Amino acid sequence: MASAEHVHLHRGDLPAGLFASGSVAIDTETMGLSLARDRLCLVQLSAGDGIAHLVKFERGEIRAPNLRALLANPSVLKIFHFGRFDLAMLQRSLGVETRPVFCTKIASRLCRTYSDRHGLKELTKDLLGIEISKQQQLSDWGAAELTREQQIYAADDVLYLHELKARLEAMLEREGRQALARACFDFLPARAALDLAGWGEEDIFAHS
Ligand code: MN
């Protein structure tokens, strides 16, 4: 679990110069799960070094030029768990298409076909032996001040994604599914755009 000294809280944007290269793990917290109704409250980021940066947003217009530049930077890989939702929320809230991306949930579905447990909590437990709490998941992320428990929970959602990615990439390679995974990750921004445009439930690949 994250400890408080490894969590840095920022308001409105990232400081300039962070995450200039390599890969960054990203998660978002919102008021709820509706892309039409619920606003973005928090974006969590980590370079995989045990340190989490949290960017808190108040209601209203979000500018965040540093964060937007990072999301669109083609030379920084963005790692998500169930990126489909985060990409749509970031697209709607910041007006930016996030790529390139890696999604640990898609990777898990493509290589861990022996399991139907692909949630972040299950994945972190099964692959890394680490227990993360989901207790604060349904808390008020729009609050003016986030509690210490909320900040640590939010940090935990990004601190292990690099390690999970490494484990999953090895499994994808072993099973010959890297190319298929890459194609799915490349499609993810379009999948998020379909969600925002009204094709959230419909499977456009289905025959009927
Ligand atoms: Mn989260």
PDB file of C-alpha atoms and ligand atoms in Angstrom:
ATOM      1  CA  MET A   1       0.000   0.000   0.000  1.00  0.00           C
ATOM      2  CA  ALA A   2       1.132   3.550  -0.752  1.00  0.00           C
ATOM      3  CA  SER A   3       2.425   5.570   2.168  1.00  0.00           C
ATOM      4  CA  ALA A   4       1.558   9.245   2.501  1.00  0.00           C
ATOM      5  CA  GLU A   5       5.092  10.533   1.783  1.00  0.00           C
ATOM      6  CA  HIS A   6       5.013   8.851  -1.634  1.00  0.00           C
ATOM      7  CA  VAL A   7       1.849  10.665  -2.701  1.00  0.00           C
ATOM      8  CA  HIS A   8       2.015  14.199  -4.131  1.00  0.00           C
ATOM      9  CA  LEU A   9      -1.227  16.143  -4.520  1.00  0.00           C
ATOM     10  CA  HIS A  10      -1.459  18.875  -7.172  1.00  0.00           C
ATOM     11  CA  ARG A  11      -4.370  21.169  -8.019  1.00  0.00           C
ATOM     12  CA  GLY A  12      -5.560  21.857 -11.552  1.00  0.00           C
ATOM     13  CA  ASP A  13      -2.539  20.492 -13.465  1.00  0.00           C
ATOM     14  CA  LEU A  14       0.700  18.552 -13.248  1.00  0.00           C
ATOM     15  CA  PRO A  15       3.884  20.526 -12.590  1.00  0.00           C
ATOM     16  CA  ALA A  16       5.805  21.076 -15.840  1.00  0.00           C
ATOM     17  CA  GLY A  17       8.498  18.577 -16.795  1.00  0.00           C
ATOM     18  CA  LEU A  18       7.144  15.449 -15.114  1.00  0.00           C
ATOM     19  CA  PHE A  19       6.890  12.189 -17.121  1.00  0.00           C
ATOM     20  CA  ALA A  20       8.782  13.532 -20.139  1.00  0.00           C
ATOM     21  CA  SER A  21       9.678  10.076 -21.487  1.00  0.00           C
ATOM     22  CA  GLY A  22       9.204   6.361 -20.958  1.00  0.00           C
ATOM     23  CA  SER A  23       5.859   5.147 -19.659  1.00  0.00           C
ATOM     24  CA  VAL A  24       3.356   6.459 -17.130  1.00  0.00           C
ATOM     25  CA  ALA A  25       0.573   4.642 -15.306  1.00  0.00           C
ATOM     26  CA  ILE A  26      -2.685   6.604 -15.211  1.00  0.00           C
ATOM     27  CA  ASP A  27      -6.083   6.236 -13.514  1.00  0.00           C
ATOM     28  CA  THR A  28      -9.001   8.595 -12.986  1.00  0.00           C
ATOM     29  CA  GLU A  29     -11.581   9.084 -10.244  1.00  0.00           C
ATOM     30  CA  THR A  30     -14.938  10.593 -11.110  1.00  0.00           C
ATOM     31  CA  MET A  31     -18.254  11.401  -9.424  1.00  0.00           C
ATOM     32  CA  GLY A  32     -19.690   8.193 -10.911  1.00  0.00           C
ATOM     33  CA  LEU A  33     -19.549   5.827 -13.860  1.00  0.00           C
ATOM     34  CA  SER A  34     -21.670   7.810 -16.350  1.00  0.00           C
ATOM     35  CA  LEU A  35     -19.713   9.497 -19.146  1.00  0.00           C
ATOM     36  CA  ALA A  36     -22.678  11.802 -19.783  1.00  0.00           C
ATOM     37  CA  ARG A  37     -23.445  12.777 -16.202  1.00  0.00           C
ATOM     38  CA  ASP A  38     -20.348  12.500 -14.033  1.00  0.00           C
ATOM     39  CA  ARG A  39     -17.378  14.806 -13.880  1.00  0.00           C
ATOM     40  CA  LEU A  40     -13.659  14.117 -13.656  1.00  0.00           C
ATOM     41  CA  CYS A  41     -12.379  14.735 -10.121  1.00  0.00           C
ATOM     42  CA  LEU A  42      -8.874  13.278  -9.984  1.00  0.00           C
ATOM     43  CA  VAL A  43      -6.154  11.966 -12.293  1.00  0.00           C
ATOM     44  CA  GLN A  44      -3.480   9.745 -10.721  1.00  0.00           C
ATOM     45  CA  LEU A  45      -0.101   9.194 -12.376  1.00  0.00           C
ATOM     46  CA  SER A  46       3.050   7.210 -11.616  1.00  0.00           C
ATOM     47  CA  ALA A  47       6.288   6.547 -13.479  1.00  0.00           C
ATOM     48  CA  GLY A  48       6.500   3.129 -11.832  1.00  0.00           C
ATOM     49  CA  ASP A  49       8.960   4.392  -9.204  1.00  0.00           C
ATOM     50  CA  GLY A  50       6.678   3.991  -6.186  1.00  0.00           C
ATOM     51  CA  ILE A  51       5.654   7.653  -6.278  1.00  0.00           C
ATOM     52  CA  ALA A  52       2.143   8.764  -7.219  1.00  0.00           C
ATOM     53  CA  HIS A  53       1.150  12.235  -8.410  1.00  0.00           C
ATOM     54  CA  LEU A  54      -2.520  13.118  -7.939  1.00  0.00           C
ATOM     55  CA  VAL A  55      -4.055  16.005  -9.906  1.00  0.00           C
ATOM     56  CA  LYS A  56      -7.283  17.272  -8.366  1.00  0.00           C
ATOM     57  CA  PHE A  57      -9.906  19.162 -10.372  1.00  0.00           C
ATOM     58  CA  GLU A  58     -12.753  21.337  -9.149  1.00  0.00           C
ATOM     59  CA  ARG A  59     -16.039  21.597 -11.013  1.00  0.00           C
ATOM     60  CA  GLY A  60     -15.879  23.769 -14.135  1.00  0.00           C
ATOM     61  CA  GLU A  61     -13.503  24.233 -17.010  1.00  0.00           C
ATOM     62  CA  ILE A  62     -10.338  22.131 -16.972  1.00  0.00           C
ATOM     63  CA  ARG A  63      -7.289  23.591 -18.736  1.00  0.00           C
ATOM     64  CA  ALA A  64      -4.347  21.513 -17.480  1.00  0.00           C
ATOM     65  CA  PRO A  65      -1.948  22.163 -20.391  1.00  0.00           C
ATOM     66  CA  ASN A  66       0.843  20.007 -18.921  1.00  0.00           C
ATOM     67  CA  LEU A  67      -1.416  17.010 -18.403  1.00  0.00           C
ATOM     68  CA  ARG A  68      -2.957  17.390 -21.847  1.00  0.00           C
ATOM     69  CA  ALA A  69       0.467  17.519 -23.488  1.00  0.00           C
ATOM     70  CA  LEU A  70       1.472  14.327 -21.661  1.00  0.00           C
ATOM     71  CA  LEU A  71      -1.674  12.447 -22.699  1.00  0.00           C
ATOM     72  CA  ALA A  72      -1.125  13.344 -26.359  1.00  0.00           C
ATOM     73  CA  ASN A  73       2.677  12.836 -26.315  1.00  0.00           C
ATOM     74  CA  PRO A  74       3.360  10.056 -28.865  1.00  0.00           C
ATOM     75  CA  SER A  75       6.659   9.099 -27.194  1.00  0.00           C
ATOM     76  CA  VAL A  76       5.201   8.395 -23.728  1.00  0.00           C
ATOM     77  CA  LEU A  77       3.256   5.138 -23.288  1.00  0.00           C
ATOM     78  CA  LYS A  78       0.219   5.524 -21.044  1.00  0.00           C
ATOM     79  CA  ILE A  79      -0.657   2.418 -18.972  1.00  0.00           C
ATOM     80  CA  PHE A  80      -4.252   1.988 -17.749  1.00  0.00           C
ATOM     81  CA  HIS A  81      -6.431  -0.692 -16.192  1.00  0.00           C
ATOM     82  CA  PHE A  82      -9.720  -0.632 -18.109  1.00  0.00           C
ATOM     83  CA  GLY A  83      -8.512   2.345 -20.122  1.00  0.00           C
ATOM     84  CA  ARG A  84     -11.733   2.400 -22.119  1.00  0.00           C
ATOM     85  CA  PHE A  85     -13.462   4.424 -19.408  1.00  0.00           C
ATOM     86  CA  ASP A  86     -10.489   6.646 -18.529  1.00  0.00           C
ATOM     87  CA  LEU A  87      -9.800   7.488 -22.192  1.00  0.00           C
ATOM     88  CA  ALA A  88     -13.422   8.498 -22.760  1.00  0.00           C
ATOM     89  CA  MET A  89     -13.495  10.572 -19.569  1.00  0.00           C
ATOM     90  CA  LEU A  90     -10.189  12.285 -20.432  1.00  0.00           C
ATOM     91  CA  GLN A  91     -11.352  12.896 -24.006  1.00  0.00           C
ATOM     92  CA  ARG A  92     -14.581  14.473 -22.792  1.00  0.00           C
ATOM     93  CA  SER A  93     -13.057  16.475 -19.924  1.00  0.00           C
ATOM     94  CA  LEU A  94      -9.789  17.654 -21.487  1.00  0.00           C
ATOM     95  CA  GLY A  95     -10.590  17.402 -25.189  1.00  0.00           C
ATOM     96  CA  VAL A  96      -7.526  15.280 -25.859  1.00  0.00           C
ATOM     97  CA  GLU A  97      -7.077  11.840 -27.421  1.00  0.00           C
ATOM     98  CA  THR A  98      -4.773   9.741 -25.270  1.00  0.00           C
ATOM     99  CA  ARG A  99      -2.253   7.509 -27.073  1.00  0.00           C
ATOM    100  CA  PRO A 100      -0.242   5.348 -27.239  1.00  0.00           C
ATOM    101  CA  VAL A 101      -1.803   3.183 -24.530  1.00  0.00           C
ATOM    102  CA  PHE A 102      -1.463  -0.206 -22.822  1.00  0.00           C
ATOM    103  CA  CYS A 103      -4.416  -1.661 -20.911  1.00  0.00           C
ATOM    104  CA  THR A 104      -3.715  -4.279 -18.240  1.00  0.00           C
ATOM    105  CA  LYS A 105      -7.342  -5.474 -18.288  1.00  0.00           C
ATOM    106  CA  ILE A 106      -7.318  -6.184 -22.037  1.00  0.00           C
ATOM    107  CA  ALA A 107      -3.890  -7.822 -21.707  1.00  0.00           C
ATOM    108  CA  SER A 108      -5.201  -9.998 -18.877  1.00  0.00           C
ATOM    109  CA  ARG A 109      -8.272 -11.038 -20.876  1.00  0.00           C
ATOM    110  CA  LEU A 110      -6.064 -11.998 -23.831  1.00  0.00           C
ATOM    111  CA  CYS A 111      -3.514 -14.118 -21.957  1.00  0.00           C
ATOM    112  CA  ARG A 112      -5.093 -15.214 -18.646  1.00  0.00           C
ATOM    113  CA  THR A 113      -7.912 -17.143 -20.310  1.00  0.00           C
ATOM    114  CA  TYR A 114      -7.882 -19.669 -17.450  1.00  0.00           C
ATOM    115  CA  SER A 115      -9.406 -16.989 -15.195  1.00  0.00           C
ATOM    116  CA  ASP A 116     -12.499 -14.801 -15.239  1.00  0.00           C
ATOM    117  CA  ARG A 117     -10.965 -12.513 -12.598  1.00  0.00           C
ATOM    118  CA  HIS A 118      -9.569  -9.495 -14.429  1.00  0.00           C
ATOM    119  CA  GLY A 119     -10.273  -6.720 -11.901  1.00  0.00           C
ATOM    120  CA  LEU A 120      -7.284  -4.666 -10.702  1.00  0.00           C
ATOM    121  CA  LYS A 121      -7.580  -6.020  -7.155  1.00  0.00           C
ATOM    122  CA  GLU A 122      -7.625  -9.651  -8.372  1.00  0.00           C
ATOM    123  CA  LEU A 123      -4.824  -9.083 -10.894  1.00  0.00           C
ATOM    124  CA  THR A 124      -2.553  -7.399  -8.340  1.00  0.00           C
ATOM    125  CA  LYS A 125      -3.206 -10.219  -5.872  1.00  0.00           C
ATOM    126  CA  ASP A 126      -2.811 -13.066  -8.378  1.00  0.00           C
ATOM    127  CA  LEU A 127       0.239 -11.786 -10.287  1.00  0.00           C
ATOM    128  CA  LEU A 128       2.112  -9.764  -7.652  1.00  0.00           C
ATOM    129  CA  GLY A 129       0.805 -11.142  -4.360  1.00  0.00           C
ATOM    130  CA  ILE A 130      -0.098  -7.625  -3.246  1.00  0.00           C
ATOM    131  CA  GLU A 131      -3.420  -6.751  -1.591  1.00  0.00           C
ATOM    132  CA  ILE A 132      -4.880  -3.399  -2.556  1.00  0.00           C
ATOM    133  CA  SER A 133      -8.021  -2.037  -0.952  1.00  0.00           C
ATOM    134  CA  LYS A 134     -11.093  -1.021  -2.942  1.00  0.00           C
ATOM    135  CA  GLN A 135     -12.793   0.445   0.137  1.00  0.00           C
ATOM    136  CA  GLN A 136     -12.622   4.087  -0.983  1.00  0.00           C
ATOM    137  CA  GLN A 137     -13.803   3.346  -4.539  1.00  0.00           C
ATOM    138  CA  LEU A 138     -17.312   4.615  -3.857  1.00  0.00           C
ATOM    139  CA  SER A 139     -16.317   7.730  -1.930  1.00  0.00           C
ATOM    140  CA  ASP A 140     -16.918  11.417  -2.713  1.00  0.00           C
ATOM    141  CA  TRP A 141     -14.059  12.292  -5.079  1.00  0.00           C
ATOM    142  CA  GLY A 142     -15.530  15.770  -5.605  1.00  0.00           C
ATOM    143  CA  ALA A 143     -14.885  16.796  -1.984  1.00  0.00           C
ATOM    144  CA  ALA A 144     -12.892  20.007  -1.503  1.00  0.00           C
ATOM    145  CA  GLU A 145     -10.287  18.102   0.546  1.00  0.00           C
ATOM    146  CA  LEU A 146      -9.510  14.433  -0.060  1.00  0.00           C
ATOM    147  CA  THR A 147      -8.896  12.307   3.026  1.00  0.00           C
ATOM    148  CA  ARG A 148      -5.584  10.539   3.553  1.00  0.00           C
ATOM    149  CA  GLU A 149      -7.395   7.237   2.947  1.00  0.00           C
ATOM    150  CA  GLN A 150      -8.735   8.496  -0.393  1.00  0.00           C
ATOM    151  CA  GLN A 151      -5.290   9.680  -1.483  1.00  0.00           C
ATOM    152  CA  ILE A 152      -3.630   6.376  -0.605  1.00  0.00           C
ATOM    153  CA  TYR A 153      -6.396   4.404  -2.328  1.00  0.00           C
ATOM    154  CA  ALA A 154      -6.097   6.591  -5.435  1.00  0.00           C
ATOM    155  CA  ALA A 155      -2.302   6.139  -5.472  1.00  0.00           C
ATOM    156  CA  ASP A 156      -2.584   2.342  -5.171  1.00  0.00           C
ATOM    157  CA  ASP A 157      -4.530   2.259  -8.440  1.00  0.00           C
ATOM    158  CA  VAL A 158      -1.433   3.395 -10.379  1.00  0.00           C
ATOM    159  CA  LEU A 159       1.551   2.162  -8.336  1.00  0.00           C
ATOM    160  CA  TYR A 160       1.491  -1.453  -9.588  1.00  0.00           C
ATOM    161  CA  LEU A 161       0.522  -1.032 -13.234  1.00  0.00           C
ATOM    162  CA  HIS A 162       4.121  -1.057 -14.553  1.00  0.00           C
ATOM    163  CA  GLU A 163       4.841  -4.331 -12.768  1.00  0.00           C
ATOM    164  CA  LEU A 164       1.552  -5.827 -13.952  1.00  0.00           C
ATOM    165  CA  LYS A 165       2.339  -4.746 -17.504  1.00  0.00           C
ATOM    166  CA  ALA A 166       5.716  -6.512 -17.361  1.00  0.00           C
ATOM    167  CA  ARG A 167       4.123  -9.768 -16.129  1.00  0.00           C
ATOM    168  CA  LEU A 168       1.319  -9.599 -18.669  1.00  0.00           C
ATOM    169  CA  GLU A 169       3.666  -8.793 -21.562  1.00  0.00           C
ATOM    170  CA  ALA A 170       5.678 -11.912 -20.764  1.00  0.00           C
ATOM    171  CA  MET A 171       2.486 -13.993 -20.798  1.00  0.00           C
ATOM    172  CA  LEU A 172       1.270 -12.363 -24.042  1.00  0.00           C
ATOM    173  CA  GLU A 173       4.593 -13.173 -25.664  1.00  0.00           C
ATOM    174  CA  ARG A 174       4.546 -16.756 -24.388  1.00  0.00           C
ATOM    175  CA  GLU A 175       1.049 -17.262 -25.820  1.00  0.00           C
ATOM    176  CA  GLY A 176       1.756 -15.473 -29.112  1.00  0.00           C
ATOM    177  CA  ARG A 177      -0.807 -12.744 -28.512  1.00  0.00           C
ATOM    178  CA  GLN A 178       1.311  -9.532 -28.470  1.00  0.00           C
ATOM    179  CA  ALA A 179       0.247  -8.418 -31.936  1.00  0.00           C
ATOM    180  CA  LEU A 180      -3.418  -8.924 -31.125  1.00  0.00           C
ATOM    181  CA  ALA A 181      -2.984  -7.008 -27.857  1.00  0.00           C
ATOM    182  CA  ARG A 182      -1.204  -4.160 -29.655  1.00  0.00           C
ATOM    183  CA  ALA A 183      -4.038  -3.947 -32.190  1.00  0.00           C
ATOM    184  CA  CYS A 184      -6.591  -3.757 -29.359  1.00  0.00           C
ATOM    185  CA  PHE A 185      -4.623  -1.014 -27.578  1.00  0.00           C
ATOM    186  CA  ASP A 186      -4.358   0.971 -30.821  1.00  0.00           C
ATOM    187  CA  PHE A 187      -8.138   0.683 -31.244  1.00  0.00           C
ATOM    188  CA  LEU A 188      -8.899   1.781 -27.673  1.00  0.00           C
ATOM    189  CA  PRO A 189      -9.144   5.565 -28.393  1.00  0.00           C
ATOM    190  CA  ALA A 190     -11.729   4.765 -31.090  1.00  0.00           C
ATOM    191  CA  ARG A 191     -13.576   2.452 -28.674  1.00  0.00           C
ATOM    192  CA  ALA A 192     -13.717   5.349 -26.187  1.00  0.00           C
ATOM    193  CA  ALA A 193     -14.925   7.716 -28.921  1.00  0.00           C
ATOM    194  CA  LEU A 194     -17.714   5.242 -29.782  1.00  0.00           C
ATOM    195  CA  ASP A 195     -18.781   5.263 -26.108  1.00  0.00           C
ATOM    196  CA  LEU A 196     -18.943   9.060 -26.143  1.00  0.00           C
ATOM    197  CA  ALA A 197     -20.821   9.132 -29.454  1.00  0.00           C
ATOM    198  CA  GLY A 198     -23.631   6.836 -28.277  1.00  0.00           C
ATOM    199  CA  TRP A 199     -22.411   3.335 -29.198  1.00  0.00           C
ATOM    200  CA  GLY A 200     -21.660   2.381 -25.599  1.00  0.00           C
ATOM    201  CA  GLU A 201     -23.780  -0.769 -25.396  1.00  0.00           C
ATOM    202  CA  GLU A 202     -24.133  -1.803 -29.030  1.00  0.00           C
ATOM    203  CA  ASP A 203     -21.560  -4.260 -30.435  1.00  0.00           C
ATOM    204  CA  ILE A 204     -20.940  -2.895 -33.937  1.00  0.00           C
ATOM    205  CA  PHE A 205     -19.020  -6.072 -34.822  1.00  0.00           C
ATOM    206  CA  ALA A 206     -22.008  -8.284 -34.047  1.00  0.00           C
ATOM    207  CA  HIS A 207     -24.027  -9.823 -36.928  1.00  0.00           C
ATOM    208  CA  SER A 208     -27.318  -8.679 -35.443  1.00  0.00           C
TER     209      SER A 208
HETATM  210 MN    MN B   1      -9.250   4.121  -9.451  1.00  0.00          MN
END
